Amino acid sequence: MTMTLAFDVYGTLVDPMGMSRLLAEDAGNKAETVAALWREKQLEFSFRKGLMKVYEDFGVCTRQALRYAMAAHKLTLSEERENVLMAAYLSLPAFDDALPALKSLRGEYPVFAFSNGGYPALEKVLGHNDLLDQFEGLVSVDDIKSFKPDPAVYAYARRATGSWEKPLCLVSSNAWDVIGARAAGLLAVWVKRDPDKVFEDWGIEPSAVISSLSELPEILKGL
């Protein structure tokens, strides 16, 4: 039975920390810490909105998180500059291993992008990096107005990818996403991009762990 693959996008295929280079203009030597807090709050805000049932597009969470990260470091942005940074978020750089890995899997498995991001943002960031054409389709939480790791989101991914009767495997660098997928009954491969990253001890383990997407074709043979 052919396994279907669902790739997380932000942090797995494209690098949110790529914004630190642009933030240097606004935050100087604090650019990396601002970028890291921006990403942290982007996720936190989406989690909270999902729990509160007050869904807003992931781009709204991203903008609110940018404002928080700047304010937390006592920095300010003009409206024009904020819009420039938000537009740049649609052109985040892909990790070097993303395109080669997707090309190696094409034709071997049904492959989808599965993200908290909305469709216009996904089309732009994946298209910018020549990744869009590698997927059979995109799956966005915007369809059901919630966010990962809501179990309903993973159930929706099964429906959207036609994987009710066959295995669906999430590929994600986000440990919380892997845990959410496993709790919902999916297979899940954790891409441990940071060797110092700790996987939360919840008694829920990834189906496999890799350090690069280049390892994925081989590891999938054992799932």
mmCIF file with all atom_site columns, N, CA, C and O in Angstrom, residues 39-65:
data_model
loop_
_atom_site.group_PDB
_atom_site.id
_atom_site.type_symbol
_atom_site.label_atom_id
_atom_site.label_alt_id
_atom_site.label_comp_id
_atom_site.label_asym_id
_atom_site.label_entity_id
_atom_site.label_seq_id
_atom_site.pdbx_PDB_ins_code
_atom_site.Cartn_x
_atom_site.Cartn_y
_atom_site.Cartn_z
_atom_site.occupancy
_atom_site.B_iso_or_equiv
_atom_site.pdbx_formal_charge
_atom_site.auth_seq_id
_atom_site.auth_comp_id
_atom_site.auth_asym_id
_atom_site.auth_atom_id
_atom_site.pdbx_PDB_model_num
ATOM 1   N N  . ARG A 1 39 ? 9.476   34.036 15.270 1.00 0.00 ? 39 ARG A N  1
ATOM 2   C CA . ARG A 1 39 ? 9.017   32.682 14.950 1.00 0.00 ? 39 ARG A CA 1
ATOM 3   C C  . ARG A 1 39 ? 8.331   32.024 16.146 1.00 0.00 ? 39 ARG A C  1
ATOM 4   O O  . ARG A 1 39 ? 7.276   31.396 16.008 1.00 0.00 ? 39 ARG A O  1
ATOM 5   N N  . GLU A 1 40 ? 8.919   32.173 17.328 1.00 0.00 ? 40 GLU A N  1
ATOM 6   C CA . GLU A 1 40 ? 8.340   31.568 18.534 1.00 0.00 ? 40 GLU A CA 1
ATOM 7   C C  . GLU A 1 40 ? 6.929   32.085 18.787 1.00 0.00 ? 40 GLU A C  1
ATOM 8   O O  . GLU A 1 40 ? 6.003   31.317 19.076 1.00 0.00 ? 40 GLU A O  1
ATOM 9   N N  . LYS A 1 41 ? 6.760   33.398 18.676 1.00 0.00 ? 41 LYS A N  1
ATOM 10  C CA . LYS A 1 41 ? 5.448   33.996 18.947 1.00 0.00 ? 41 LYS A CA 1
ATOM 11  C C  . LYS A 1 41 ? 4.458   33.720 17.824 1.00 0.00 ? 41 LYS A C  1
ATOM 12  O O  . LYS A 1 41 ? 3.251   33.608 18.064 1.00 0.00 ? 41 LYS A O  1
ATOM 13  N N  . GLN A 1 42 ? 4.941   33.614 16.604 1.00 0.00 ? 42 GLN A N  1
ATOM 14  C CA . GLN A 1 42 ? 4.059   33.249 15.494 1.00 0.00 ? 42 GLN A CA 1
ATOM 15  C C  . GLN A 1 42 ? 3.366   31.919 15.797 1.00 0.00 ? 42 GLN A C  1
ATOM 16  O O  . GLN A 1 42 ? 2.152   31.772 15.634 1.00 0.00 ? 42 GLN A O  1
ATOM 17  N N  . LEU A 1 43 ? 4.148   30.946 16.255 1.00 0.00 ? 43 LEU A N  1
ATOM 18  C CA . LEU A 1 43 ? 3.589   29.641 16.597 1.00 0.00 ? 43 LEU A CA 1
ATOM 19  C C  . LEU A 1 43 ? 2.690   29.727 17.823 1.00 0.00 ? 43 LEU A C  1
ATOM 20  O O  . LEU A 1 43 ? 1.587   29.176 17.836 1.00 0.00 ? 43 LEU A O  1
ATOM 21  N N  . GLU A 1 44 ? 3.170   30.407 18.854 1.00 0.00 ? 44 GLU A N  1
ATOM 22  C CA . GLU A 1 44 ? 2.372   30.517 20.074 1.00 0.00 ? 44 GLU A CA 1
ATOM 23  C C  . GLU A 1 44 ? 1.019   31.163 19.791 1.00 0.00 ? 44 GLU A C  1
ATOM 24  O O  . GLU A 1 44 ? -0.024  30.698 20.282 1.00 0.00 ? 44 GLU A O  1
ATOM 25  N N  . PHE A 1 45 ? 1.014   32.229 19.008 1.00 0.00 ? 45 PHE A N  1
ATOM 26  C CA . PHE A 1 45 ? -0.245  32.916 18.717 1.00 0.00 ? 45 PHE A CA 1
ATOM 27  C C  . PHE A 1 45 ? -1.193  32.012 17.942 1.00 0.00 ? 45 PHE A C  1
ATOM 28  O O  . PHE A 1 45 ? -2.404  32.016 18.176 1.00 0.00 ? 45 PHE A O  1
ATOM 29  N N  . SER A 1 46 ? -0.658  31.228 17.011 1.00 0.00 ? 46 SER A N  1
ATOM 30  C CA . SER A 1 46 ? -1.528  30.316 16.254 1.00 0.00 ? 46 SER A CA 1
ATOM 31  C C  . SER A 1 46 ? -2.096  29.237 17.177 1.00 0.00 ? 46 SER A C  1
ATOM 32  O O  . SER A 1 46 ? -3.281  28.898 17.085 1.00 0.00 ? 46 SER A O  1
ATOM 33  N N  . PHE A 1 47 ? -1.257  28.697 18.074 1.00 0.00 ? 47 PHE A N  1
ATOM 34  C CA . PHE A 1 47 ? -1.747  27.690 19.026 1.00 0.00 ? 47 PHE A CA 1
ATOM 35  C C  . PHE A 1 47 ? -2.890  28.268 19.858 1.00 0.00 ? 47 PHE A C  1
ATOM 36  O O  . PHE A 1 47 ? -3.932  27.632 20.051 1.00 0.00 ? 47 PHE A O  1
ATOM 37  N N  . ARG A 1 48 ? -2.680  29.463 20.374 1.00 0.00 ? 48 ARG A N  1
ATOM 38  C CA . ARG A 1 48 ? -3.678  30.076 21.258 1.00 0.00 ? 48 ARG A CA 1
ATOM 39  C C  . ARG A 1 48 ? -4.974  30.383 20.513 1.00 0.00 ? 48 ARG A C  1
ATOM 40  O O  . ARG A 1 48 ? -6.075  30.162 21.030 1.00 0.00 ? 48 ARG A O  1
ATOM 41  N N  . LYS A 1 49 ? -4.849  30.894 19.295 1.00 0.00 ? 49 LYS A N  1
ATOM 42  C CA . LYS A 1 49 ? -6.051  31.193 18.511 1.00 0.00 ? 49 LYS A CA 1
ATOM 43  C C  . LYS A 1 49 ? -6.820  29.913 18.192 1.00 0.00 ? 49 LYS A C  1
ATOM 44  O O  . LYS A 1 49 ? -8.057  29.909 18.181 1.00 0.00 ? 49 LYS A O  1
ATOM 45  N N  . GLY A 1 50 ? -6.081  28.821 17.941 1.00 0.00 ? 50 GLY A N  1
ATOM 46  C CA . GLY A 1 50 ? -6.747  27.551 17.694 1.00 0.00 ? 50 GLY A CA 1
ATOM 47  C C  . GLY A 1 50 ? -7.518  27.075 18.914 1.00 0.00 ? 50 GLY A C  1
ATOM 48  O O  . GLY A 1 50 ? -8.661  26.628 18.805 1.00 0.00 ? 50 GLY A O  1
ATOM 49  N N  . LEU A 1 51 ? -6.910  27.167 20.079 1.00 0.00 ? 51 LEU A N  1
ATOM 50  C CA . LEU A 1 51 ? -7.577  26.752 21.318 1.00 0.00 ? 51 LEU A CA 1
ATOM 51  C C  . LEU A 1 51 ? -8.762  27.643 21.641 1.00 0.00 ? 51 LEU A C  1
ATOM 52  O O  . LEU A 1 51 ? -9.794  27.176 22.135 1.00 0.00 ? 51 LEU A O  1
ATOM 53  N N  . MET A 1 52 ? -8.636  28.920 21.362 1.00 0.00 ? 52 MET A N  1
ATOM 54  C CA . MET A 1 52 ? -9.695  29.891 21.676 1.00 0.00 ? 52 MET A CA 1
ATOM 55  C C  . MET A 1 52 ? -10.810 29.891 20.641 1.00 0.00 ? 52 MET A C  1
ATOM 56  O O  . MET A 1 52 ? -11.837 30.545 20.840 1.00 0.00 ? 52 MET A O  1
ATOM 57  N N  . LYS A 1 53 ? -10.604 29.179 19.531 1.00 0.00 ? 53 LYS A N  1
ATOM 58  C CA . LYS A 1 53 ? -11.580 29.152 18.435 1.00 0.00 ? 53 LYS A CA 1
ATOM 59  C C  . LYS A 1 53 ? -11.833 30.549 17.875 1.00 0.00 ? 53 LYS A C  1
ATOM 60  O O  . LYS A 1 53 ? -12.961 30.933 17.570 1.00 0.00 ? 53 LYS A O  1
ATOM 61  N N  . VAL A 1 54 ? -10.754 31.310 17.760 1.00 0.00 ? 54 VAL A N  1
ATOM 62  C CA . VAL A 1 54 ? -10.826 32.635 17.139 1.00 0.00 ? 54 VAL A CA 1
ATOM 63  C C  . VAL A 1 54 ? -9.840  32.670 15.965 1.00 0.00 ? 54 VAL A C  1
ATOM 64  O O  . VAL A 1 54 ? -8.908  33.467 15.933 1.00 0.00 ? 54 VAL A O  1
ATOM 65  N N  . TYR A 1 55 ? -10.060 31.789 15.014 1.00 0.00 ? 55 TYR A N  1
ATOM 66  C CA . TYR A 1 55 ? -9.146  31.614 13.897 1.00 0.00 ? 55 TYR A CA 1
ATOM 67  C C  . TYR A 1 55 ? -8.936  32.899 13.108 1.00 0.00 ? 55 TYR A C  1
ATOM 68  O O  . TYR A 1 55 ? -9.882  33.638 12.812 1.00 0.00 ? 55 TYR A O  1
ATOM 69  N N  . GLU A 1 56 ? -7.672  33.168 12.808 1.00 0.00 ? 56 GLU A N  1
ATOM 70  C CA . GLU A 1 56 ? -7.293  34.195 11.848 1.00 0.00 ? 56 GLU A CA 1
ATOM 71  C C  . GLU A 1 56 ? -6.190  33.614 10.979 1.00 0.00 ? 56 GLU A C  1
ATOM 72  O O  . GLU A 1 56 ? -5.453  32.720 11.404 1.00 0.00 ? 56 GLU A O  1
ATOM 73  N N  . ASP A 1 57 ? -6.062  34.118 9.775  1.00 0.00 ? 57 ASP A N  1
ATOM 74  C CA . ASP A 1 57 ? -5.059  33.622 8.846  1.00 0.00 ? 57 ASP A CA 1
ATOM 75  C C  . ASP A 1 57 ? -3.668  33.645 9.491  1.00 0.00 ? 57 ASP A C  1
ATOM 76  O O  . ASP A 1 57 ? -3.358  34.521 10.310 1.00 0.00 ? 57 ASP A O  1
ATOM 77  N N  . PHE A 1 58 ? -2.841  32.677 9.108  1.00 0.00 ? 58 PHE A N  1
ATOM 78  C CA . PHE A 1 58 ? -1.491  32.572 9.665  1.00 0.00 ? 58 PHE A CA 1
ATOM 79  C C  . PHE A 1 58 ? -0.693  33.854 9.434  1.00 0.00 ? 58 PHE A C  1
ATOM 80  O O  . PHE A 1 58 ? 0.174   34.219 10.236 1.00 0.00 ? 58 PHE A O  1
ATOM 81  N N  . GLY A 1 59 ? -0.989  34.556 8.354  1.00 0.00 ? 59 GLY A N  1
ATOM 82  C CA . GLY A 1 59 ? -0.323  35.824 8.094  1.00 0.00 ? 59 GLY A CA 1
ATOM 83  C C  . GLY A 1 59 ? -0.626  36.858 9.161  1.00 0.00 ? 59 GLY A C  1
ATOM 84  O O  . GLY A 1 59 ? 0.229   37.693 9.496  1.00 0.00 ? 59 GLY A O  1
ATOM 85  N N  . VAL A 1 60 ? -1.839  36.817 9.722  1.00 0.00 ? 60 VAL A N  1
ATOM 86  C CA . VAL A 1 60 ? -2.196  37.723 10.820 1.00 0.00 ? 60 VAL A CA 1
ATOM 87  C C  . VAL A 1 60 ? -1.343  37.390 12.043 1.00 0.00 ? 60 VAL A C  1
ATOM 88  O O  . VAL A 1 60 ? -0.807  38.280 12.714 1.00 0.00 ? 60 VAL A O  1
ATOM 89  N N  . CYS A 1 61 ? -1.212  36.093 12.344 1.00 0.00 ? 61 CYS A N  1
ATOM 90  C CA . CYS A 1 61 ? -0.368  35.667 13.458 1.00 0.00 ? 61 CYS A CA 1
ATOM 91  C C  . CYS A 1 61 ? 1.073   36.127 13.234 1.00 0.00 ? 61 CYS A C  1
ATOM 92  O O  . CYS A 1 61 ? 1.747   36.572 14.175 1.00 0.00 ? 61 CYS A O  1
ATOM 93  N N  . THR A 1 62 ? 1.536   36.027 11.996 1.00 0.00 ? 62 THR A N  1
ATOM 94  C CA . THR A 1 62 ? 2.905   36.413 11.660 1.00 0.00 ? 62 THR A CA 1
ATOM 95  C C  . THR A 1 62 ? 3.129   37.894 11.887 1.00 0.00 ? 62 THR A C  1
ATOM 96  O O  . THR A 1 62 ? 4.139   38.311 12.464 1.00 0.00 ? 62 THR A O  1
ATOM 97  N N  . ARG A 1 63 ? 2.186   38.714 11.452 1.00 0.00 ? 63 ARG A N  1
ATOM 98  C CA . ARG A 1 63 ? 2.318   40.167 11.624 1.00 0.00 ? 63 ARG A CA 1
ATOM 99  C C  . ARG A 1 63 ? 2.259   40.547 13.105 1.00 0.00 ? 63 ARG A C  1
ATOM 100 O O  . ARG A 1 63 ? 3.054   41.374 13.583 1.00 0.00 ? 63 ARG A O  1
ATOM 101 N N  . GLN A 1 64 ? 1.333   39.953 13.840 1.00 0.00 ? 64 GLN A N  1
ATOM 102 C CA . GLN A 1 64 ? 1.223   40.247 15.269 1.00 0.00 ? 64 GLN A CA 1
ATOM 103 C C  . GLN A 1 64 ? 2.485   39.818 16.017 1.00 0.00 ? 64 GLN A C  1
ATOM 104 O O  . GLN A 1 64 ? 2.940   40.498 16.942 1.00 0.00 ? 64 GLN A O  1
ATOM 105 N N  . ALA A 1 65 ? 3.055   38.702 15.610 1.00 0.00 ? 65 ALA A N  1
ATOM 106 C CA . ALA A 1 65 ? 4.271   38.212 16.249 1.00 0.00 ? 65 ALA A CA 1
ATOM 107 C C  . ALA A 1 65 ? 5.461   39.122 15.947 1.00 0.00 ? 65 ALA A C  1
ATOM 108 O O  . ALA A 1 65 ? 6.331   39.338 16.803 1.00 0.00 ? 65 ALA A O  1
#
